[in-house]
Amino acid sequence: MEKTLVHPHPKLLGGGPPMGARYVGSMVEDMHRTLKYGGIFMYPATTKSPKGKLRLQYECNPMAYIIEQAGGKSESGEGPTLDIVPTDIHQRAPIFIGSADNVNDYLAVKKNLGSQ
């Protein structure tokens, strides 16, 4: 059963300017915007792509390295993106990447929804 997040994490409610959703379709462009203005980029696993859609070795890991060097955070939903040991050159992985605060907020919401 899939769960949909209708309300953001309570920390985000009234805790600053409202957050908008933006999707350009290019991870590099979306990550540039995230680096420049903050936020989070999410490409989760879905029913159609249960292992994620982005390739671990040449999409997720390079961006995770850049973001972590800039003080951000990158997660796969099961742990840090850079800790995934590749088993295939074209292996895919879900990714949640951006400011450490936003990624931690997402993980807290995911944990709370998982315990329901």
PDB file of C-alpha atoms in Angstrom, residues 9-110:
ATOM      1  CA  HIS A   9       6.446  17.714   8.392  1.00  0.00           C
ATOM      2  CA  PRO A  10       5.205  19.945  11.276  1.00  0.00           C
ATOM      3  CA  LYS A  11       8.631  21.611  11.495  1.00  0.00           C
ATOM      4  CA  LEU A  12       8.005  23.063   8.053  1.00  0.00           C
ATOM      5  CA  LEU A  13       4.575  24.466   8.925  1.00  0.00           C
ATOM      6  CA  GLY A  14       5.004  28.119   9.761  1.00  0.00           C
ATOM      7  CA  GLY A  15       8.723  27.574  10.234  1.00  0.00           C
ATOM      8  CA  GLY A  16       9.728  29.844   7.370  1.00  0.00           C
ATOM      9  CA  PRO A  17       8.639  30.683   3.880  1.00  0.00           C
ATOM     10  CA  PRO A  18       6.364  28.179   2.153  1.00  0.00           C
ATOM     11  CA  MET A  19       8.067  25.531   0.079  1.00  0.00           C
ATOM     12  CA  GLY A  20       7.053  25.026  -3.525  1.00  0.00           C
ATOM     13  CA  ALA A  21       7.440  22.043  -5.791  1.00  0.00           C
ATOM     14  CA  ARG A  22       9.489  22.292  -8.944  1.00  0.00           C
ATOM     15  CA  TYR A  23      10.469  19.645 -11.471  1.00  0.00           C
ATOM     16  CA  VAL A  24      12.469  20.517 -14.565  1.00  0.00           C
ATOM     17  CA  GLY A  25      13.195  16.960 -15.647  1.00  0.00           C
ATOM     18  CA  SER A  26      16.971  17.282 -15.589  1.00  0.00           C
ATOM     19  CA  MET A  27      18.682  16.205 -12.383  1.00  0.00           C
ATOM     20  CA  VAL A  28      21.655  18.497 -13.051  1.00  0.00           C
ATOM     21  CA  GLU A  29      19.455  21.560 -13.505  1.00  0.00           C
ATOM     22  CA  ASP A  30      17.283  20.671 -10.506  1.00  0.00           C
ATOM     23  CA  MET A  31      20.403  20.127  -8.373  1.00  0.00           C
ATOM     24  CA  HIS A  32      21.858  23.458  -9.510  1.00  0.00           C
ATOM     25  CA  ARG A  33      18.705  25.156  -8.290  1.00  0.00           C
ATOM     26  CA  THR A  34      18.839  23.183  -5.028  1.00  0.00           C
ATOM     27  CA  LEU A  35      22.454  24.235  -4.455  1.00  0.00           C
ATOM     28  CA  LYS A  36      21.655  27.859  -5.237  1.00  0.00           C
ATOM     29  CA  TYR A  37      18.392  28.247  -3.299  1.00  0.00           C
ATOM     30  CA  GLY A  38      18.228  25.228  -0.965  1.00  0.00           C
ATOM     31  CA  GLY A  39      15.588  22.544  -0.806  1.00  0.00           C
ATOM     32  CA  ILE A  40      15.391  18.876  -1.617  1.00  0.00           C
ATOM     33  CA  PHE A  41      15.376  16.801  -4.815  1.00  0.00           C
ATOM     34  CA  MET A  42      13.469  13.531  -4.553  1.00  0.00           C
ATOM     35  CA  TYR A  43      13.284  10.678  -7.038  1.00  0.00           C
ATOM     36  CA  PRO A  44      11.798   7.810  -4.999  1.00  0.00           C
ATOM     37  CA  ALA A  45      11.246   4.203  -5.897  1.00  0.00           C
ATOM     38  CA  THR A  46       7.758   3.633  -7.309  1.00  0.00           C
ATOM     39  CA  THR A  47       5.560   0.691  -8.139  1.00  0.00           C
ATOM     40  CA  LYS A  48       6.683   1.002 -11.773  1.00  0.00           C
ATOM     41  CA  SER A  49      10.381   1.430 -10.816  1.00  0.00           C
ATOM     42  CA  PRO A  50      10.797  -0.384  -7.471  1.00  0.00           C
ATOM     43  CA  LYS A  51      14.592   0.047  -7.487  1.00  0.00           C
ATOM     44  CA  GLY A  52      14.411   3.722  -8.430  1.00  0.00           C
ATOM     45  CA  LYS A  53      14.924   5.286 -11.826  1.00  0.00           C
ATOM     46  CA  LEU A  54      18.222   7.158 -11.673  1.00  0.00           C
ATOM     47  CA  ARG A  55      21.473   5.252 -12.219  1.00  0.00           C
ATOM     48  CA  LEU A  56      23.555   4.926  -9.072  1.00  0.00           C
ATOM     49  CA  GLN A  57      27.072   5.187 -10.484  1.00  0.00           C
ATOM     50  CA  TYR A  58      26.702   8.023 -12.956  1.00  0.00           C
ATOM     51  CA  GLU A  59      23.725  10.029 -11.696  1.00  0.00           C
ATOM     52  CA  CYS A  60      23.158   9.500  -7.968  1.00  0.00           C
ATOM     53  CA  ASN A  61      26.711   9.092  -6.660  1.00  0.00           C
ATOM     54  CA  PRO A  62      28.304  12.078  -8.443  1.00  0.00           C
ATOM     55  CA  MET A  63      25.527  14.409  -7.271  1.00  0.00           C
ATOM     56  CA  ALA A  64      25.587  12.911  -3.769  1.00  0.00           C
ATOM     57  CA  TYR A  65      29.323  13.579  -3.562  1.00  0.00           C
ATOM     58  CA  ILE A  66      28.944  17.205  -4.683  1.00  0.00           C
ATOM     59  CA  ILE A  67      26.029  17.884  -2.333  1.00  0.00           C
ATOM     60  CA  GLU A  68      27.724  16.260   0.660  1.00  0.00           C
ATOM     61  CA  GLN A  69      30.904  18.271   0.003  1.00  0.00           C
ATOM     62  CA  ALA A  70      28.707  21.401   0.040  1.00  0.00           C
ATOM     63  CA  GLY A  71      27.274  20.438   3.459  1.00  0.00           C
ATOM     64  CA  GLY A  72      24.104  18.721   2.249  1.00  0.00           C
ATOM     65  CA  LYS A  73      22.885  15.154   2.551  1.00  0.00           C
ATOM     66  CA  SER A  74      21.920  12.353   0.201  1.00  0.00           C
ATOM     67  CA  GLU A  75      19.852   9.300   1.140  1.00  0.00           C
ATOM     68  CA  SER A  76      18.375   6.358  -0.698  1.00  0.00           C
ATOM     69  CA  GLY A  77      15.612   5.887   1.856  1.00  0.00           C
ATOM     70  CA  GLU A  78      17.533   2.931   3.308  1.00  0.00           C
ATOM     71  CA  GLY A  79      20.772   4.751   4.092  1.00  0.00           C
ATOM     72  CA  PRO A  80      23.312   7.165   2.620  1.00  0.00           C
ATOM     73  CA  THR A  81      23.509   7.067  -1.178  1.00  0.00           C
ATOM     74  CA  LEU A  82      27.302   6.901  -1.160  1.00  0.00           C
ATOM     75  CA  ASP A  83      27.196   3.780   1.068  1.00  0.00           C
ATOM     76  CA  ILE A  84      25.394   1.677  -1.553  1.00  0.00           C
ATOM     77  CA  VAL A  85      27.777  -0.951  -2.943  1.00  0.00           C
ATOM     78  CA  PRO A  86      27.124  -1.232  -6.697  1.00  0.00           C
ATOM     79  CA  THR A  87      26.320  -4.681  -8.026  1.00  0.00           C
ATOM     80  CA  ASP A  88      25.801  -3.641 -11.655  1.00  0.00           C
ATOM     81  CA  ILE A  89      27.130  -0.780 -13.762  1.00  0.00           C
ATOM     82  CA  HIS A  90      23.570   0.290 -14.617  1.00  0.00           C
ATOM     83  CA  GLN A  91      22.149  -0.285 -11.114  1.00  0.00           C
ATOM     84  CA  ARG A  92      19.350   2.118 -10.241  1.00  0.00           C
ATOM     85  CA  ALA A  93      18.574   3.681  -6.877  1.00  0.00           C
ATOM     86  CA  PRO A  94      16.039   6.024  -5.298  1.00  0.00           C
ATOM     87  CA  ILE A  95      17.480   9.334  -4.111  1.00  0.00           C
ATOM     88  CA  PHE A  96      16.544  12.088  -1.658  1.00  0.00           C
ATOM     89  CA  ILE A  97      19.171  14.793  -1.849  1.00  0.00           C
ATOM     90  CA  GLY A  98      19.558  18.408  -0.811  1.00  0.00           C
ATOM     91  CA  SER A  99      20.014  20.471   2.313  1.00  0.00           C
ATOM     92  CA  ALA A 100      20.728  18.310   5.361  1.00  0.00           C
ATOM     93  CA  ASP A 101      17.767  19.833   7.235  1.00  0.00           C
ATOM     94  CA  ASN A 102      15.306  19.092   4.429  1.00  0.00           C
ATOM     95  CA  VAL A 103      16.550  15.528   3.923  1.00  0.00           C
ATOM     96  CA  ASN A 104      16.387  14.906   7.687  1.00  0.00           C
ATOM     97  CA  ASP A 105      12.827  16.298   7.734  1.00  0.00           C
ATOM     98  CA  TYR A 106      11.866  13.907   4.921  1.00  0.00           C
ATOM     99  CA  LEU A 107      13.406  10.957   6.795  1.00  0.00           C
ATOM    100  CA  ALA A 108      11.515  11.899   9.964  1.00  0.00           C
ATOM    101  CA  VAL A 109       8.222  12.046   8.049  1.00  0.00           C
ATOM    102  CA  LYS A 110       8.994   8.719   6.353  1.00  0.00           C
TER     103      LYS A 110
END
